Short mmCIF file of C-alpha atoms in Angstrom, two decimals:
data_model
loop_
_atom_site.label_atom_id
_atom_site.label_comp_id
_atom_site.label_asym_id
_atom_site.label_seq_id
_atom_site.Cartn_x
_atom_site.Cartn_y
_atom_site.Cartn_z
CA MET Z 1 126.92 51.56 119.81
CA ARG Z 2 124.84 53.84 121.92
CA LEU Z 3 121.36 54.45 120.12
CA GLY Z 4 118.60 56.67 121.16
CA VAL Z 5 114.84 55.91 120.50
CA LEU Z 6 112.75 58.96 120.70
CA ASP Z 7 109.04 57.78 121.07
CA ILE Z 8 106.31 60.28 120.74
CA GLY Z 9 103.26 58.39 121.96
CA SER Z 10 99.56 59.37 122.96
CA ASN Z 11 100.33 59.35 126.61
CA THR Z 12 103.98 59.78 127.08
CA VAL Z 13 106.95 61.16 125.18
CA HIS Z 14 110.05 59.08 125.90
CA LEU Z 15 113.73 59.13 125.06
CA LEU Z 16 115.36 55.66 125.76
CA LEU Z 17 119.19 55.31 125.44
CA VAL Z 18 120.32 51.84 124.82
CA ASP Z 19 123.81 50.08 124.27
CA ALA Z 20 123.50 47.63 121.40
CA HIS Z 21 125.27 45.62 118.94
CA PRO Z 22 124.45 43.13 116.27
CA GLY Z 23 123.66 39.71 117.99
CA ALA Z 24 123.27 41.00 121.46
CA ARG Z 25 120.06 42.15 123.11
CA PRO Z 26 119.66 45.86 123.75
CA SER Z 27 120.64 46.90 127.27
CA ALA Z 28 119.01 50.09 128.63
CA TYR Z 29 121.60 52.70 129.51
CA ALA Z 30 119.39 56.03 130.56
CA ASP Z 31 116.05 57.28 129.72
CA HIS Z 32 114.26 60.64 129.66
CA LYS Z 33 110.41 60.72 129.66
CA ARG Z 34 107.19 62.99 130.45
CA SER Z 35 103.72 62.21 130.68
CA LEU Z 36 102.26 64.29 127.82
CA SER Z 37 98.87 63.30 126.55
CA LEU Z 38 98.48 64.72 123.03
CA LEU Z 39 94.96 63.63 122.81
CA SER Z 40 94.01 65.96 125.65
CA HIS Z 41 95.54 68.74 123.72
CA GLN Z 42 93.21 68.43 120.86
CA ASP Z 43 90.53 70.80 120.04
CA GLU Z 44 87.19 69.80 118.89
CA GLN Z 45 88.43 69.38 115.14
CA GLY Z 46 91.05 66.96 116.25
CA ARG Z 47 93.91 69.35 115.93
CA ILE Z 48 96.86 69.55 118.41
CA LYS Z 49 96.59 72.90 120.26
CA ALA Z 50 99.50 75.40 120.51
CA SER Z 51 99.76 74.09 124.23
CA GLY Z 52 100.50 70.60 123.05
CA GLN Z 53 102.75 71.65 120.22
CA ASN Z 54 104.98 74.05 122.67
CA ALA Z 55 105.16 71.14 125.33
CA LEU Z 56 106.29 68.60 122.73
CA VAL Z 57 108.73 70.84 121.15
CA THR Z 58 110.22 71.68 124.61
CA PHE Z 59 110.63 68.07 125.43
CA ILE Z 60 112.11 67.11 121.98
CA LYS Z 61 114.91 69.97 122.72
CA GLU Z 62 115.49 68.30 126.03
CA ALA Z 63 115.77 64.92 124.67
CA VAL Z 64 118.29 65.89 122.00
CA THR Z 65 120.35 67.55 124.65
CA PHE Z 66 120.29 64.36 126.84
CA ALA Z 67 121.17 62.34 124.06
CA VAL Z 68 124.06 64.01 123.33
CA ALA Z 69 125.19 64.64 126.73
CA ASN Z 70 125.05 60.91 127.20
CA GLY Z 71 127.00 59.76 124.17
CA ALA Z 72 124.31 58.68 121.95
CA GLU Z 73 125.75 58.05 118.32
CA ASP Z 74 122.36 57.59 116.72
CA MET Z 75 118.65 58.33 117.17
CA ILE Z 76 115.78 56.90 115.81
CA ALA Z 77 112.80 59.54 116.30
CA PHE Z 78 109.27 58.39 115.48
CA CYS Z 79 105.62 59.25 116.36
CA THR Z 80 102.49 57.25 116.42
CA SER Z 81 98.79 57.48 116.33
CA ALA Z 82 98.50 60.78 118.50
CA ILE Z 83 99.93 62.78 115.54
CA ARG Z 84 99.13 60.56 112.70
CA GLU Z 85 95.57 61.01 113.15
CA SER Z 86 95.24 64.52 114.38
CA GLY Z 87 93.94 66.85 111.90
CA ASN Z 88 97.08 69.03 111.65
CA GLY Z 89 99.56 66.27 112.18
CA ALA Z 90 101.59 67.40 109.10
CA GLU Z 91 101.77 70.92 110.53
CA VAL Z 92 103.10 69.72 113.95
CA LEU Z 93 105.77 67.57 112.19
CA GLU Z 94 107.08 70.42 110.07
CA ARG Z 95 107.12 72.59 113.02
CA VAL Z 96 109.23 70.08 115.08
CA THR Z 97 111.60 69.56 112.28
CA ARG Z 98 111.92 73.60 111.94
CA GLU Z 99 112.45 74.36 115.68
CA THR Z 100 114.49 71.28 116.79
CA SER Z 101 116.00 69.82 113.74
CA VAL Z 102 114.60 66.47 114.51
CA HIS Z 103 112.70 64.55 111.90
CA LEU Z 104 109.91 62.52 113.20
CA THR Z 105 109.02 59.55 111.21
CA GLU Z 106 105.30 58.94 111.12
CA LEU Z 107 104.56 55.19 111.46
CA SER Z 108 101.43 53.87 109.91
CA GLY Z 109 99.28 51.86 112.23
CA ASP Z 110 100.37 48.67 110.28
CA GLN Z 111 103.85 49.54 110.74
CA GLU Z 112 103.62 49.95 114.24
CA ALA Z 113 101.75 46.48 114.75
CA ALA Z 114 104.52 44.86 112.42
CA MET Z 115 107.43 46.38 114.43
CA THR Z 116 105.90 45.52 117.74
CA TYR Z 117 105.29 41.83 116.64
CA PHE Z 118 108.89 41.77 115.29
CA ALA Z 119 110.21 42.70 118.78
CA VAL Z 120 108.14 40.04 120.39
CA ARG Z 121 109.27 37.31 117.88
CA ARG Z 122 112.99 38.19 118.79
CA TRP Z 123 112.27 38.00 122.45
CA GLN Z 124 110.37 34.68 122.31
CA GLY Z 125 112.17 32.94 119.62
CA TRP Z 126 111.22 30.28 117.18
CA ASP Z 127 110.20 27.52 119.57
CA VAL Z 128 106.77 28.97 120.32
CA GLY Z 129 105.35 28.32 116.99
CA SER Z 130 102.96 31.34 115.82
CA ILE Z 131 102.50 34.32 117.61
CA LEU Z 132 99.42 36.54 118.13
CA ASN Z 133 100.06 40.06 119.83
CA PHE Z 134 97.90 42.59 121.14
CA ASP Z 135 99.20 46.17 121.88
CA ILE Z 136 96.90 48.71 123.52
CA GLY Z 137 98.21 52.22 123.09
CA GLY Z 138 96.47 55.54 124.19
CA GLY Z 139 95.10 56.19 120.38
CA SER Z 140 95.10 52.91 118.92
CA PHE Z 141 94.98 49.18 119.37
CA GLU Z 142 97.16 46.92 117.29
CA ILE Z 143 97.19 43.20 116.50
CA ALA Z 144 99.55 41.06 114.59
CA TYR Z 145 99.89 37.56 113.92
CA GLY Z 146 102.33 35.32 112.11
CA THR Z 147 104.75 32.34 112.04
CA ASP Z 148 107.97 34.24 110.64
CA GLU Z 149 109.98 37.02 111.95
CA LEU Z 150 107.63 39.59 110.41
CA PRO Z 151 103.84 39.30 110.74
CA SER Z 152 101.65 38.05 107.92
CA TYR Z 153 98.79 39.94 109.16
CA ALA Z 154 98.96 43.32 111.16
CA VAL Z 155 96.27 46.02 111.76
CA SER Z 156 95.75 48.99 113.60
CA ILE Z 157 92.53 49.85 114.99
CA GLN Z 158 91.20 53.01 116.68
CA LEU Z 159 90.52 51.43 119.93
CA GLY Z 160 93.12 53.05 122.09
CA ALA Z 161 92.46 53.33 125.79
CA GLY Z 162 92.68 57.24 125.99
CA ARG Z 163 90.71 57.88 122.94
CA LEU Z 164 87.90 55.70 124.09
CA THR Z 165 87.93 57.25 127.43
CA ARG Z 166 87.85 60.78 126.21
CA ASP Z 167 84.93 59.91 123.59
CA TRP Z 168 82.74 57.41 125.36
CA LEU Z 169 83.57 57.65 129.16
CA PRO Z 170 83.49 61.21 130.09
CA ALA Z 171 82.04 60.92 133.78
CA ASP Z 172 84.06 59.66 136.63
CA PRO Z 173 82.96 57.22 137.70
CA PRO Z 174 81.68 56.27 134.17
CA THR Z 175 77.73 55.71 134.03
CA PRO Z 176 76.51 52.05 133.47
CA LYS Z 177 74.87 53.06 130.43
CA SER Z 178 78.42 54.66 128.77
CA THR Z 179 80.20 51.37 129.62
CA LYS Z 180 77.45 49.40 128.03
CA LYS Z 181 77.56 51.65 125.01
CA LEU Z 182 81.45 51.34 124.85
CA ARG Z 183 81.42 47.54 125.18
CA LYS Z 184 79.35 47.37 122.32
CA HIS Z 185 81.28 49.65 120.18
CA ILE Z 186 84.59 47.59 120.99
CA LYS Z 187 82.91 44.38 120.11
CA ALA Z 188 81.63 45.77 116.69
CA THR Z 189 84.79 47.36 115.62
CA LEU Z 190 86.84 44.05 116.62
CA ALA Z 191 84.42 41.86 114.71
CA GLU Z 192 84.78 44.17 111.82
CA ALA Z 193 88.78 44.15 111.85
CA ALA Z 194 88.68 40.33 112.20
CA GLU Z 195 86.91 39.67 109.03
CA GLY Z 196 90.01 39.09 107.35
CA PHE Z 197 92.02 37.47 109.73
CA PRO Z 198 93.82 34.47 108.63
CA ALA Z 199 93.53 31.03 110.10
CA MET Z 200 96.36 30.51 112.69
CA THR Z 201 98.62 27.61 112.81
CA ALA Z 202 99.02 25.81 116.07
CA PRO Z 203 100.87 26.11 118.04
CA VAL Z 204 99.91 29.70 119.18
CA LEU Z 205 101.52 31.97 121.72
CA VAL Z 206 99.28 34.93 122.67
CA THR Z 207 101.01 37.88 124.02
CA GLY Z 208 100.31 41.23 125.06
CA THR Z 209 102.67 44.29 125.02
CA SER Z 210 102.30 47.97 126.22
CA LYS Z 211 101.93 49.68 129.38
CA THR Z 212 98.15 49.05 129.54
CA PHE Z 213 98.76 45.07 129.40
CA ARG Z 214 101.38 45.38 131.98
CA SER Z 215 99.01 47.49 134.36
CA LEU Z 216 96.49 44.87 133.76
CA ALA Z 217 98.49 41.99 134.31
CA ARG Z 218 99.89 43.39 137.57
CA ILE Z 219 96.19 44.55 139.02
CA THR Z 220 95.27 40.79 138.37
CA GLY Z 221 98.18 39.59 140.42
CA ALA Z 222 101.27 39.37 138.16
CA ALA Z 223 104.78 39.95 139.74
CA PRO Z 224 105.58 43.94 139.81
CA LEU Z 225 108.07 45.41 137.55
CA ALA Z 226 110.82 45.28 140.23
CA ALA Z 227 111.13 41.54 139.89
CA GLY Z 228 112.79 42.23 136.35
CA PRO Z 229 111.85 41.27 132.72
CA PHE Z 230 112.62 37.55 132.82
CA VAL Z 231 109.87 36.60 135.31
CA LYS Z 232 106.98 35.20 133.43
CA ARG Z 233 103.86 37.31 133.77
CA HIS Z 234 100.40 36.37 132.58
CA LEU Z 235 97.01 37.81 132.17
CA ARG Z 236 93.85 35.45 132.38
CA ARG Z 237 90.57 36.65 130.76
CA GLU Z 238 88.69 35.35 133.75
CA ASP Z 239 90.67 37.48 136.31
CA LEU Z 240 90.42 40.42 133.86
CA THR Z 241 86.65 40.14 133.48
CA LEU Z 242 86.25 40.41 137.31
CA TRP Z 243 88.56 43.45 137.46
CA VAL Z 244 86.86 45.30 134.62
CA ASN Z 245 83.78 44.98 136.36
CA ARG Z 246 85.27 46.37 139.67
CA MET Z 247 87.03 49.25 137.88
CA ALA Z 248 83.67 50.28 136.14
CA ALA Z 249 82.58 51.25 139.72
CA MET Z 250 85.82 53.16 140.55
CA THR Z 251 86.65 56.60 140.22
CA ALA Z 252 90.08 57.39 138.56
CA LYS Z 253 91.60 58.16 141.90
CA GLU Z 254 90.53 54.90 143.30
CA ARG Z 255 91.85 53.05 140.22
CA ALA Z 256 95.34 55.10 140.77
CA GLY Z 257 95.53 53.17 144.03
CA LEU Z 258 95.60 49.86 142.20
CA PRO Z 259 99.05 47.97 141.81
CA GLY Z 260 101.06 48.92 138.86
CA VAL Z 261 98.61 51.89 137.86
CA SER Z 262 100.01 55.43 137.47
CA ASP Z 263 98.08 58.56 138.15
CA VAL Z 264 98.26 59.42 134.39
CA ARG Z 265 96.95 56.33 133.16
CA ALA Z 266 94.27 55.64 135.96
CA ALA Z 267 91.40 57.18 134.21
CA GLN Z 268 91.86 55.19 130.82
CA MET Z 269 92.60 51.63 132.46
CA LEU Z 270 88.88 50.77 132.44
CA ALA Z 271 88.70 51.28 128.69
CA GLY Z 272 92.00 49.51 128.25
CA GLY Z 273 90.66 46.54 130.22
CA MET Z 274 87.49 46.51 128.00
CA VAL Z 275 89.50 46.45 124.84
CA ALA Z 276 91.71 43.50 126.39
CA GLU Z 277 88.87 41.35 127.48
CA ALA Z 278 86.87 41.85 124.20
CA ALA Z 279 89.91 40.95 122.12
CA MET Z 280 90.71 37.96 124.21
CA GLU Z 281 87.26 36.81 123.97
CA ARG Z 282 86.90 37.60 120.18
CA PHE Z 283 90.03 35.37 119.64
CA GLY Z 284 89.20 32.59 122.05
CA VAL Z 285 92.03 33.35 124.38
CA SER Z 286 91.65 32.27 128.01
CA GLN Z 287 95.41 33.59 128.75
CA LEU Z 288 98.14 35.67 127.38
CA GLU Z 289 101.77 36.26 128.24
CA ILE Z 290 103.08 39.69 128.67
CA CYS Z 291 106.18 40.67 126.52
CA PRO Z 292 108.38 42.97 127.91
CA TRP Z 293 109.68 44.03 124.32
CA ALA Z 294 107.59 46.15 122.04
CA LEU Z 295 107.78 48.82 119.53
CA ARG Z 296 110.97 50.69 120.66
CA GLU Z 297 112.95 47.58 120.98
CA GLY Z 298 111.68 46.41 117.58
CA LEU Z 299 112.91 49.49 115.81
CA ILE Z 300 116.29 49.21 117.39
CA MET Z 301 116.94 45.67 116.28
CA ARG Z 302 115.67 46.48 112.91
CA ARG Z 303 118.05 49.42 112.68
CA LEU Z 304 120.78 47.07 113.59
CA ASP Z 305 119.73 44.66 111.14
CA ALA Z 306 119.69 47.33 108.53
CA LEU Z 307 123.21 48.72 109.45
CA VAL Z 308 124.69 45.22 109.16
CA GLN Z 309 123.05 44.55 105.70
CA GLU Z 310 124.21 47.79 104.46
CA GLY Z 311 127.79 47.08 105.40
CA LEU Z 312 127.96 50.18 107.79
CA LEU Z 313 128.23 48.05 110.90
CA GLY Z 314 129.99 44.83 111.77
CA ARG Z 315 130.63 42.91 115.11
CA ASP Z 316 133.17 45.57 115.97
CA ALA Z 317 132.47 49.36 116.01
CA ILE Z 318 133.55 51.18 112.90
CA PRO Z 319 134.97 54.51 113.66
CA GLY Z 320 133.86 57.44 111.78
CA VAL Z 321 130.49 56.13 110.64
CA GLY Z 322 128.76 59.15 111.63
CA ASN Z 323 125.06 59.78 112.43
CA VAL Z 324 122.33 57.58 111.06
CA TYR Z 325 119.08 58.79 110.11
CA LEU Z 326 115.75 57.12 109.45
CA ASN Z 327 114.35 57.95 106.16
CA PRO Z 328 111.12 56.74 104.59
CA ASP Z 329 112.03 53.99 101.84
CA PRO Z 330 111.21 50.29 101.38
CA MET Z 331 113.09 48.48 104.25
CA LEU Z 332 110.50 47.78 107.07
CA PRO Z 333 108.68 47.68 104.67
CA GLY Z 334 108.93 51.53 104.98
CA PHE Z 335 112.44 52.09 106.03
CA SER Z 336 115.99 52.49 104.89
CA VAL Z 337 119.07 53.94 106.27
CA GLY Z 338 121.09 56.93 105.18
CA VAL Z 339 124.30 58.01 106.76
CA THR Z 340 126.24 61.33 107.09
CA SER Z 341 129.80 61.74 107.96
CA ASP Z 342 130.79 63.66 111.08
#
């Protein structure tokens, strides 16, 4: 079946269409995305302004049209920290539903971390042992660890690259004083989050997901995106430290000239690199592996699993099933599947 995943993130809004069925890896069919930093559309009270809401509603309408035109049978629509932590998030979600008929499921930070870990486990398999995954978004930083298909520990911290850049690095290039203060803040926040971290069982594979980690790996010499998802890509802390120090002296425009860095994300690459470096140092990680699957893929595979468990989807397509919607209930934990017939 063709599934749509509508991801309302802090930096981009992205509709991904994939062809998927139980037992097979999702295969990308088409996508429609736009750079829309909802964090930059917040006022001093942390509320998303009308300009950001208007742009969001316009994109979601476009996404629905795109999904229908390309034969999507089902669409998962979700939002993460940019709306979750905004001062008027509930109002924004209500407006989106009213004007587009799309219900955006608001993922908690822990759910976001758990589903990203789930995708990494499916990609890596069981032979790697335990998995410790880091994911840097625009508004938050997720850490998850476990030995099973779902993590035993998952946490979301307000150390997103976009948020930190906005709040701590206003100058371009940033001043040495501001980077020093930010580094101290990141370390203190990570130390607090790590207090309840469980003992890890060896062997442990440490992975990084998100565009920020992919860009950092590319900057430090990893293969380009064009080489495909099956090429191993790693990020070494020694190389990262070198490039974090270099980026601290660069303007956003200069960072945009680095390999793998887009104009949209250039300003926040320094903060993202500082979070990655501090996390690797905190957990004693000298090298991590970049995983191409993350939150979207985790939600797709969890949806397929749920459909099979509910008897709504087998190895062969079942005609007349209709549209499937994501509703809050205990299945992620936090998800269940509801079906309406056409």
